[in-house]
Amino acid sequence: MPADARQWCSPGRPEAQDHTPENGFTPVERPAPRLLPNIDGSVLPSLGGFGKHQKQLVVLTWIPALFIGFSQFSDYFLLAQPNGTCVQPLANESDWTAASPPVTVTSIAPSLQPTGNGTGHGYGDGVGMLCACKEWRLELQTGLSQNVVTKWNLVCDSAWKVHIAKFSLLVGSIFGYLVMGVMADWFGRHPVLILSVLFMLVFGLSVAFSVNVTMFSTLRFFEGFCLAGLALSLYVLRIELCLPGWRFSMTMVASFLMVGGQLLMPGVAALCRHWPNRDDWQVLQIVIISPFVLMLPYVWIFPESLRWLLATQHYRRSKAMMLRIARKNQVDMTTEKGLKVCVSCFLPELEQELHKKPQRSCIVKMMSTRNLWKNIVVLCVNSLTGYGIHHCFARSMMDPEAQPTALCHADYYTMAGIAVATCLALCPAVGLMGRRGGLLTFMIITALASLLQLGLLNLIGKYSLLLRDTLNRKFSVAFSIIGMFSSHAVSTLSIFFCAEITPTVIRGGGLGLVLASAGFGMLTAPIMELHNQKGYFLHHVIFACCTLLCIICLLLLPEPRGQPLPESLADGETFTRQTLLHPGEQHLLLAKSDRDYSRVHDTPGVGDFLEPPSARGYKQTQVERQSTAE
């Protein structure tokens, strides 16, 4: 065994055993530091570090990211609003139920928005005429020839059902993040992953055979629930497999694959067009769900997280998995040159812990901490603000005068392109400024873009009426693109930040809270659409104020770059923001403070009995002289 390994394996301090002090006194031997809780510093490096086994498992977490991207952006095609051609307009605008002459008008409506009092008997055709709902010929421009809206004619009085269908996937995801996060902490990451895959196939394929919009919305809720469990468990497993230097890069590769799914989705929808003996939207739903069948072998291929097993004291399962990982990484079980710890060092310690029972934790225990719950709440607000204000910028970017066909393709690809640019910019930004610095920078950019869009455009319109129409539109689009870019970065980085600072024992629950907050932010988009964008300006103002609050709170967060992941609640509680002073300067300041105040005690205390005899005698002499003088 190498000398370095003997130093870690010896029961006492090596310097205490190698030589005896000259004065003859034998120092008290301190117990060797425990190796099992130090997973990033001792356990994983001794098992090969980020070796072949870990890399293969990380690649297995990347593959489903593409399929998850398909499912998350399927609403843009399954529930897309169609263009309407009025076949028989109404003769009397004041009476929508009046008889209409047999006239055919072939004008494409900019949008199927109700006119008049909004009760929904007729829709405008863009040329000032009204058309009965039953006389609309609906046409899709999103790659499909038929979707849910055209299948069940969800326009006019039934238009609200489209928004409910959009709610169902997001609300299901919110509940899925909360419930599956707690289950991942209690039962493990592997059971949650497998259950999510199985039920994802069941509910996802059942959506394609819905007979009405109510059944469609209900099944989509459960599909979102399972999709959330799948995304959360893969995210946690990916984080826990990596050493500190690999965590961010491996996570960003998965983000690129999800954005790739967003970019490929229009092509997949186009391939499902005009399918024989089946509606297009049903084929599309089957196509985006069927690839999850490839994840069924994960039951045997993908193991449980070793980090979670050690943190929750599943030591019997941990021992078998350590030996398996060491064998796959081709690590020598007896010696390991160049490492301070070898496998044979912590196996005796593991044998001594086998009698302990597993101890699981729940996210509720977070409330008993002082710092950890504040950090998670700050990241929840960041995630909510990032996704919420992202819709505000996306709404400002859209041209209300453009045709629906142009809106669908241009805006969709613009948002996908901004997502790609965000992932590309995050890598160097986080590498240079760290997690907290990058998050703070992008939040400041988001706040500036929001405030300038709200204030500068109104100022231009007040003092320059001639340039109001042209400049307002150009500045609005520019600020919207910048805001979408920075807000997407804030949301992505907040989720990753939470995964790094939350302890392993409650990482699933903490990450579920942040992802659920992101879901609430996404939910603001269909809510505003349901109210026909009423209150949009106030909505933007509220989120702009939240960005300012987040900038202040971000300064309280710690910097997790290069740091080992916290394993227990105690580790997460001590993972705090570094002080402004360097550790040496702070220690020196405290030392000076102790020397100054140690001489002003009037009565003897505990410290007096621990002082050397000479010091106590000197103090006693000074007291006697003072009493004699009195």
XYZ file of C-alpha atoms in Angstrom:
630
model
C 0.000 0.000 0.000
C 1.433 3.441 -0.850
C 2.496 5.818 1.878
C -0.305 8.253 1.064
C -2.891 5.505 1.420
C -1.369 4.412 4.779
C -1.724 7.958 6.038
C -5.462 7.898 5.404
C -5.981 4.330 6.627
C -4.014 4.598 9.887
C -6.202 4.936 13.010
C -4.193 7.849 14.364
C -2.277 10.735 12.990
C 0.814 9.518 11.134
C 3.131 12.066 12.665
C 2.135 10.811 16.129
C 3.215 7.262 15.257
C 6.408 7.919 13.316
C 8.347 9.684 16.078
C 8.161 10.490 19.773
C 8.588 14.074 20.974
C 11.841 14.912 22.710
C 10.147 15.914 25.975
C 8.818 12.359 26.424
C 5.143 13.243 26.411
C 2.982 11.193 24.028
C 0.390 13.414 22.312
C -3.254 12.442 22.325
C -4.062 10.559 19.123
C -6.882 12.064 17.124
C -9.209 9.742 15.230
C -8.711 9.600 11.505
C -11.224 11.609 9.508
C -14.164 9.673 8.170
C -13.992 8.952 4.457
C -17.557 7.903 3.607
C -19.200 11.335 4.075
C -16.526 12.911 1.841
C -17.917 11.497 -1.396
C -16.421 13.997 -3.845
C -13.059 14.045 -2.082
C -12.502 10.394 -1.196
C -15.123 7.890 -2.371
C -15.569 8.831 -6.029
C -11.859 9.530 -6.712
C -10.956 6.138 -5.252
C -13.496 4.475 -7.559
C -11.969 5.968 -10.686
C -13.302 9.524 -10.482
C -15.303 10.463 -13.546
C -14.408 7.197 -15.188
C -15.816 5.011 -17.918
C -18.752 3.813 -15.838
C -19.884 7.333 -14.902
C -19.494 8.607 -18.452
C -21.665 5.821 -19.836
C -24.409 6.579 -17.333
C -24.277 10.312 -18.091
C -24.705 9.551 -21.806
C -27.769 7.468 -20.907
C -29.235 10.543 -19.182
C -28.644 12.641 -22.322
C -30.628 10.455 -24.723
C -34.079 11.055 -23.124
C -33.446 14.823 -23.080
C -34.236 14.968 -26.807
C -37.555 13.144 -26.280
C -38.420 15.382 -23.333
C -37.894 18.401 -25.604
C -40.418 16.938 -28.067
C -43.081 16.522 -25.376
C -42.546 19.914 -23.750
C -43.092 21.798 -27.027
C -45.845 19.629 -28.464
C -48.526 22.161 -27.448
C -47.335 24.516 -30.182
C -48.608 21.987 -32.741
C -51.329 19.960 -31.026
C -53.132 23.093 -29.802
C -52.104 25.642 -32.445
C -54.746 28.187 -33.428
C -55.811 27.723 -37.067
C -56.466 30.332 -39.703
C -60.133 30.833 -40.533
C -61.732 31.422 -43.918
C -65.227 32.864 -43.757
C -67.487 31.050 -46.203
C -70.746 32.873 -45.460
C -70.512 36.225 -43.609
C -73.400 37.626 -41.628
C -75.299 40.510 -43.227
C -76.025 42.444 -40.026
C -73.133 43.181 -37.680
C -75.451 44.128 -34.834
C -77.300 40.830 -34.956
C -74.959 37.863 -35.244
C -77.815 35.376 -35.416
C -79.540 37.067 -38.365
C -79.940 35.272 -41.674
C -77.053 35.797 -44.079
C -77.111 35.929 -47.851
C -75.381 33.145 -49.754
C -72.109 35.017 -50.270
C -68.691 33.405 -50.039
C -65.757 35.427 -48.749
C -62.308 33.842 -48.967
C -60.308 36.177 -46.733
C -57.995 34.823 -44.077
C -58.637 36.188 -40.613
C -55.613 37.480 -38.724
C -56.800 35.684 -35.641
C -59.931 34.016 -34.464
C -60.805 36.576 -31.827
C -64.425 37.290 -30.933
C -65.883 40.648 -31.913
C -68.591 42.702 -30.270
C -69.386 41.774 -26.683
C -67.325 38.613 -26.806
C -70.180 36.195 -26.313
C -68.902 34.134 -29.200
C -71.603 33.906 -31.888
C -69.379 35.222 -34.668
C -65.807 36.109 -35.538
C -64.329 38.906 -37.586
C -62.805 38.051 -40.935
C -60.387 40.953 -41.055
C -62.415 43.104 -43.482
C -65.116 44.333 -41.128
C -67.574 41.477 -41.781
C -68.931 38.947 -39.331
C -69.155 35.245 -39.880
C -71.118 32.572 -38.082
C -68.898 30.080 -36.258
C -70.273 27.159 -38.224
C -69.321 28.873 -41.474
C -65.584 29.055 -40.720
C -63.241 26.808 -42.671
C -60.271 26.193 -40.379
C -56.804 25.645 -41.807
C -53.569 24.909 -39.945
C -50.195 26.366 -40.905
C -48.023 24.492 -38.389
C -47.119 21.408 -40.406
C -50.255 19.433 -39.537
C -53.458 19.290 -41.518
C -55.533 18.629 -38.390
C -54.998 19.043 -34.682
C -57.093 19.082 -31.519
C -58.587 22.518 -32.250
C -59.785 21.619 -35.736
C -60.781 18.077 -34.732
C -63.368 19.209 -32.201
C -63.932 22.744 -33.581
C -62.624 24.526 -30.465
C -63.444 28.076 -31.577
C -65.987 30.686 -30.545
C -67.819 29.462 -27.439
C -65.459 26.468 -27.120
C -62.221 28.451 -27.431
C -61.672 28.413 -23.665
C -61.208 24.638 -23.787
C -57.952 25.151 -25.683
C -56.523 27.109 -22.768
C -57.659 24.434 -20.327
C -55.825 21.859 -22.444
C -52.702 24.026 -22.249
C -53.135 24.361 -18.484
C -53.365 20.599 -18.033
C -49.812 19.753 -19.134
C -48.265 22.586 -17.084
C -50.342 21.953 -13.965
C -49.555 18.253 -14.204
C -45.855 19.103 -14.420
C -46.059 21.343 -11.351
C -47.641 18.597 -9.246
C -45.221 16.075 -10.697
C -42.173 18.089 -9.673
C -43.446 18.465 -6.120
C -44.572 14.861 -5.593
C -41.836 13.083 -7.525
C -39.156 15.201 -5.856
C -40.254 14.011 -2.423
C -40.470 10.409 -3.669
C -36.951 10.638 -5.122
C -35.627 11.580 -1.679
C -37.615 8.925 0.143
C -37.466 5.893 -2.166
C -34.495 6.732 -4.375
C -33.871 8.151 -7.830
C -34.054 4.836 -9.693
C -37.645 3.871 -8.701
C -38.919 7.334 -9.631
C -37.174 7.126 -13.008
C -38.614 3.723 -13.879
C -42.147 4.525 -12.690
C -42.107 7.776 -14.647
C -41.077 5.970 -17.834
C -43.750 3.286 -17.488
C -46.620 5.668 -16.780
C -45.333 8.112 -19.388
C -45.828 5.424 -22.018
C -49.270 4.537 -20.680
C -50.721 8.039 -20.426
C -48.809 9.476 -23.374
C -50.065 6.868 -25.798
C -53.570 7.078 -24.337
C -53.680 10.782 -25.244
C -53.557 9.828 -28.932
C -56.816 7.869 -28.551
C -58.823 10.593 -26.800
C -62.453 10.808 -27.937
C -63.122 14.358 -26.732
C -61.280 17.370 -25.409
C -62.126 16.516 -21.777
C -60.402 13.158 -22.052
C -57.509 14.815 -23.870
C -56.994 17.405 -21.125
C -57.230 14.843 -18.324
C -54.700 12.494 -19.878
C -52.388 15.389 -20.653
C -52.373 16.245 -16.941
C -51.032 12.801 -16.090
C -48.626 12.950 -19.008
C -47.189 16.180 -17.598
C -47.002 14.580 -14.145
C -44.909 11.678 -15.442
C -42.833 13.936 -17.678
C -41.891 16.005 -14.628
C -40.794 12.932 -12.682
C -38.722 11.755 -15.619
C -36.982 15.111 -16.138
C -36.321 15.619 -12.404
C -34.873 12.156 -11.752
C -32.569 12.369 -14.772
C -31.372 15.829 -13.718
C -30.573 14.686 -10.184
C -28.843 11.505 -11.330
C -26.713 13.457 -13.792
C -25.606 15.905 -11.092
C -24.802 13.184 -8.577
C -22.722 11.156 -11.021
C -20.257 13.960 -11.757
C -17.304 15.359 -9.902
C -17.288 19.144 -9.278
C -15.360 19.953 -12.447
C -17.790 18.104 -14.725
C -21.199 19.030 -13.329
C -21.964 22.146 -15.353
C -20.643 20.924 -18.694
C -22.569 17.657 -18.497
C -25.757 19.526 -17.609
C -25.364 21.957 -20.500
C -25.061 19.106 -22.993
C -28.473 17.891 -21.849
C -29.838 21.441 -22.242
C -28.530 21.549 -25.824
C -30.317 18.285 -26.577
C -33.610 19.610 -25.203
C -33.280 22.713 -27.378
C -32.500 20.378 -30.266
C -35.832 18.698 -29.662
C -37.487 22.117 -29.868
C -35.779 22.825 -33.206
C -36.634 19.416 -34.680
C -40.271 19.493 -33.607
C -41.591 21.351 -36.732
C -39.908 18.781 -38.964
C -41.403 15.912 -36.988
C -44.852 17.531 -37.296
C -44.392 17.919 -41.047
C -43.567 14.212 -41.402
C -46.813 13.302 -39.641
C -48.939 15.259 -42.114
C -51.561 13.396 -44.192
C -51.076 10.056 -42.493
C -53.476 7.423 -43.907
C -56.302 6.123 -41.705
C -55.293 8.302 -38.773
C -55.501 11.967 -37.767
C -52.265 13.911 -37.967
C -52.231 14.978 -34.339
C -52.687 11.382 -33.181
C -49.718 10.252 -35.243
C -47.633 13.110 -33.866
C -48.498 12.198 -30.288
C -47.561 8.558 -30.875
C -44.292 9.535 -32.564
C -43.110 11.760 -29.709
C -44.046 9.229 -26.987
C -42.876 5.983 -28.598
C -39.109 6.706 -28.209
C -39.491 6.419 -24.439
C -39.700 2.664 -25.019
C -35.915 2.788 -25.360
C -35.730 3.655 -21.658
C -37.345 0.406 -20.485
C -33.952 -1.391 -20.266
C -32.923 1.281 -17.731
C -34.530 -1.009 -15.149
C -31.450 -3.244 -15.364
C -28.851 -0.895 -16.883
C -29.161 2.187 -14.705
C -28.217 1.755 -11.016
C -29.279 3.725 -8.006
C -27.313 6.829 -7.120
C -24.327 5.847 -4.965
C -24.290 9.327 -3.458
C -27.903 8.970 -2.294
C -27.232 5.494 -0.866
C -24.322 6.764 1.244
C -26.148 9.919 2.353
C -29.156 7.900 3.534
C -27.018 5.146 5.156
C -27.917 2.328 2.767
C -24.473 0.877 3.435
C -25.157 -2.707 2.362
C -26.281 -1.626 -1.089
C -23.450 0.907 -1.183
C -20.802 -1.755 -0.642
C -21.986 -3.891 -3.551
C -22.236 -0.854 -5.822
C -18.744 0.379 -4.891
C -17.236 -2.958 -5.845
C -19.199 -2.935 -9.092
C -18.072 0.597 -10.011
C -14.442 -0.163 -9.147
C -14.535 -3.265 -11.313
C -16.048 -1.423 -14.303
C -13.570 1.428 -13.980
C -10.749 -1.146 -13.708
C -9.551 0.159 -10.357
C -7.136 -1.959 -8.330
C -8.795 -2.979 -5.078
C -5.556 -2.981 -3.070
C -3.405 -0.121 -4.330
C -4.118 2.995 -6.293
C -1.097 5.056 -7.224
C -1.477 8.807 -7.261
C -4.546 8.807 -4.976
C -4.653 9.521 -1.278
C -7.472 7.048 -0.770
C -7.849 3.547 -2.126
C -10.861 1.271 -2.120
C -9.446 -0.926 0.624
C -9.164 2.114 2.902
C -12.819 2.932 3.383
C -14.130 -0.647 3.101
C -13.287 -1.336 6.778
C -15.100 1.843 7.732
C -18.032 0.717 5.602
C -18.070 -2.664 7.355
C -18.395 -0.944 10.703
C -21.437 1.007 9.500
C -23.405 -1.921 8.063
C -25.490 -2.317 11.220
C -26.987 1.177 10.917
C -30.507 1.549 9.624
C -31.248 3.797 6.638
C -32.310 7.330 7.520
C -34.386 9.208 4.995
C -35.210 12.909 4.998
C -38.025 14.992 3.571
C -37.981 18.497 2.176
C -40.096 19.594 5.156
C -36.969 19.387 7.350
C -35.635 22.324 5.382
C -37.791 24.593 7.538
C -35.663 23.807 10.606
C -32.563 25.331 9.012
C -31.455 28.955 9.016
C -29.624 29.390 5.707
C -30.673 26.511 3.496
C -34.349 27.401 3.232
C -33.486 31.020 2.424
C -31.252 29.936 -0.441
C -33.933 27.674 -1.894
C -36.627 30.349 -1.586
C -34.397 32.875 -3.372
C -33.848 30.431 -6.232
C -37.570 29.657 -6.414
C -38.334 33.356 -6.848
C -35.584 33.638 -9.474
C -36.976 30.723 -11.454
C -40.535 32.044 -11.242
C -39.446 35.511 -12.328
C -37.300 34.239 -15.177
C -40.020 32.157 -16.820
C -42.770 34.646 -16.012
C -41.064 37.657 -17.542
C -39.949 35.524 -20.504
C -43.570 35.474 -21.677
C -43.741 39.256 -21.352
C -40.781 39.665 -23.671
C -42.124 37.047 -26.074
C -45.455 38.851 -26.247
C -43.745 42.190 -26.930
C -41.659 40.666 -29.691
C -44.649 39.431 -31.697
C -45.856 41.691 -34.500
C -49.630 42.109 -34.098
C -49.993 43.078 -37.759
C -48.293 39.976 -39.164
C -50.166 37.039 -40.629
C -50.674 33.999 -38.419
C -48.535 31.855 -40.684
C -45.582 34.181 -40.290
C -46.174 34.478 -36.550
C -46.157 30.727 -36.080
C -42.918 29.941 -37.876
C -40.923 33.125 -37.266
C -41.672 33.423 -33.556
C -41.187 29.725 -32.899
C -37.780 29.600 -34.542
C -36.813 32.916 -32.959
C -37.494 31.543 -29.486
C -35.608 28.344 -30.314
C -32.669 30.352 -31.653
C -32.606 32.481 -28.508
C -32.546 29.293 -26.416
C -29.550 28.012 -28.396
C -27.746 31.354 -28.007
C -28.441 31.289 -24.267
C -26.884 27.849 -23.834
C -23.848 28.944 -25.845
C -23.413 32.098 -23.759
C -23.874 30.350 -20.407
C -20.798 28.169 -20.813
C -18.135 30.940 -20.962
C -20.086 33.240 -18.633
C -20.301 30.680 -15.831
C -16.706 29.639 -16.463
C -15.486 33.200 -15.956
C -17.851 34.562 -13.314
C -19.042 31.453 -11.510
C -22.599 30.434 -10.732
C -23.530 33.392 -8.562
C -21.749 35.955 -10.721
C -23.327 34.640 -13.905
C -26.784 34.527 -12.369
C -26.433 38.051 -11.031
C -25.203 39.368 -14.394
C -28.064 37.875 -16.376
C -30.605 39.060 -13.822
C -29.283 42.615 -14.089
C -29.572 42.435 -17.901
C -33.135 41.161 -17.562
C -34.066 44.007 -15.214
C -32.512 46.628 -17.495
C -34.238 45.275 -20.590
C -37.578 45.201 -18.778
C -37.295 48.691 -17.298
C -36.095 50.213 -20.555
C -38.915 48.594 -22.457
C -41.495 49.864 -19.994
C -40.077 53.367 -19.479
C -38.023 54.355 -22.508
C -40.677 53.488 -25.061
C -43.282 55.591 -23.280
C -40.764 58.441 -23.043
C -40.080 58.272 -26.792
C -43.782 58.314 -27.562
C -44.322 61.327 -25.289
C -41.636 63.599 -26.729
C -41.397 62.366 -30.315
C -44.765 61.720 -31.919
C -43.258 61.425 -35.404
C -40.831 58.667 -34.450
C -43.148 56.908 -32.047
C -44.442 54.233 -34.422
C -41.119 53.274 -35.988
C -38.798 53.566 -33.003
C -41.217 51.977 -30.576
C -41.437 48.853 -32.668
C -37.692 48.562 -33.242
C -36.766 49.207 -29.626
C -39.486 46.860 -28.419
C -38.188 43.992 -30.551
C -34.569 44.659 -29.546
C -35.319 44.789 -25.817
C -37.567 41.738 -26.111
C -34.819 39.635 -27.699
C -32.308 40.736 -25.066
C -34.818 40.090 -22.294
C -35.742 36.635 -23.588
C -32.057 35.761 -23.839
C -31.191 36.849 -20.301
C -34.394 35.550 -18.661
C -33.868 32.109 -20.189
C -30.331 32.127 -18.791
C -31.643 33.117 -15.349
C -34.138 30.249 -15.317
C -31.631 27.643 -16.493
C -28.933 28.743 -14.071
C -31.343 28.964 -11.104
C -32.319 25.317 -11.539
C -28.698 24.207 -11.773
C -27.742 26.414 -8.810
C -30.380 24.739 -6.647
C -29.160 21.261 -7.588
C -25.661 22.180 -6.382
C -26.439 23.807 -3.039
C -29.245 21.460 -1.902
C -28.036 18.495 0.190
C -28.276 15.023 -1.284
C -30.822 13.867 1.293
C -33.369 16.470 0.084
C -32.011 17.326 -3.369
C -35.065 15.897 -5.137
C -37.493 17.938 -3.057
C -35.479 21.151 -3.314
C -35.062 20.825 -7.058
C -38.755 19.989 -7.343
C -39.656 23.262 -5.605
C -37.556 25.315 -8.031
C -38.885 23.456 -11.077
C -42.449 23.848 -9.830
C -41.831 27.588 -9.462
C -40.633 27.600 -13.061
C -43.875 25.867 -14.012
C -45.880 28.608 -12.328
C -43.928 31.135 -14.363
C -44.763 29.276 -17.570
C -48.392 29.119 -16.491
C -48.715 32.887 -16.789
C -48.650 32.609 -20.609
C -51.922 30.645 -21.045
C -53.521 32.662 -18.242
C -52.872 35.890 -20.134
C -54.132 34.303 -23.346
C -57.308 33.188 -21.587
C -57.986 36.800 -20.570
C -57.163 38.035 -24.088
C -53.953 39.709 -22.837
C -55.895 42.012 -20.492
C -53.675 43.369 -17.745
C -50.556 42.584 -19.764
C -48.808 45.848 -18.817
C -49.422 45.305 -15.084
C -48.201 41.743 -15.466
C -44.947 43.027 -16.936
C -44.552 45.687 -14.232
C -44.935 43.126 -11.438
C -42.263 40.843 -12.847
C -39.967 43.805 -13.489
C -40.187 44.663 -9.775
C -39.417 41.029 -8.940
C -36.192 41.231 -10.940
C -35.011 44.116 -8.772
C -35.798 42.124 -5.640
C -33.931 39.111 -6.995
C -30.799 41.175 -7.676
C -30.603 42.078 -3.980
C -31.286 38.524 -2.774
C -28.738 36.938 -5.105
C -25.921 38.555 -3.152
C -26.772 36.291 -0.203
C -26.194 33.042 -2.114
C -22.967 31.002 -1.804
C -20.679 30.165 -4.721
C -20.759 26.386 -5.386
C -18.260 26.311 -8.267
C -15.557 23.742 -7.589
C -17.096 22.817 -4.230
C -18.220 19.279 -3.304
C -21.927 18.671 -3.195
C -23.414 18.906 0.316
C -24.629 15.523 1.513
C -26.478 16.117 4.794
C -28.594 18.944 6.122
C -25.654 20.032 8.275
C -23.486 20.327 5.169
C -26.107 22.377 3.411
C -26.533 24.631 6.426
C -22.812 25.408 6.600
C -22.650 26.045 2.838
C -22.933 29.821 3.131
C -21.652 32.896 1.363
C -17.986 33.599 1.860
C -17.054 36.651 3.889
C -15.445 39.715 2.345
C -12.254 39.164 4.341
C -9.827 36.413 3.457
C -9.678 33.521 5.957
C -6.205 34.567 7.148
C -7.248 38.158 7.702
C -10.417 37.140 9.488
C -8.513 34.758 11.787
C -5.977 37.473 12.589
C -8.722 39.959 13.380
C -10.434 37.531 15.736
C -7.122 36.687 17.401
C -6.403 40.361 18.091
C -9.878 40.786 19.457
C -9.442 37.880 21.862
C -6.138 39.234 23.234
C -7.577 42.672 23.857
C -10.641 41.478 25.747
C -9.045 38.665 27.725
C -7.417 41.097 30.205
C -10.499 42.961 31.387
C -12.150 40.205 33.457
C -12.837 41.294 37.009
C -13.648 37.826 38.357
C -11.920 34.544 37.617
C -13.639 32.391 35.066
C -13.076 29.136 33.330
C -10.311 30.625 31.239
C -8.362 31.589 34.379
C -8.068 27.969 35.506
C -6.781 26.970 32.093
C -3.953 29.548 32.162
C -0.352 28.681 33.051
C 0.560 28.932 36.774
C 2.841 31.896 36.177
C 0.021 33.893 34.660
C -2.371 33.055 37.488
C 0.263 34.035 40.078
C 0.899 37.339 38.379
C -2.807 38.151 38.390
C -3.175 37.147 42.041
C -0.276 39.403 43.006
C -1.856 42.338 41.175
C -5.168 41.816 43.001
C -3.458 41.655 46.434
C -1.548 44.861 45.787
C -4.727 46.615 44.750
C -6.593 45.499 47.898
C -3.667 46.603 50.136
C -3.641 50.023 48.526
C -7.356 50.447 49.172
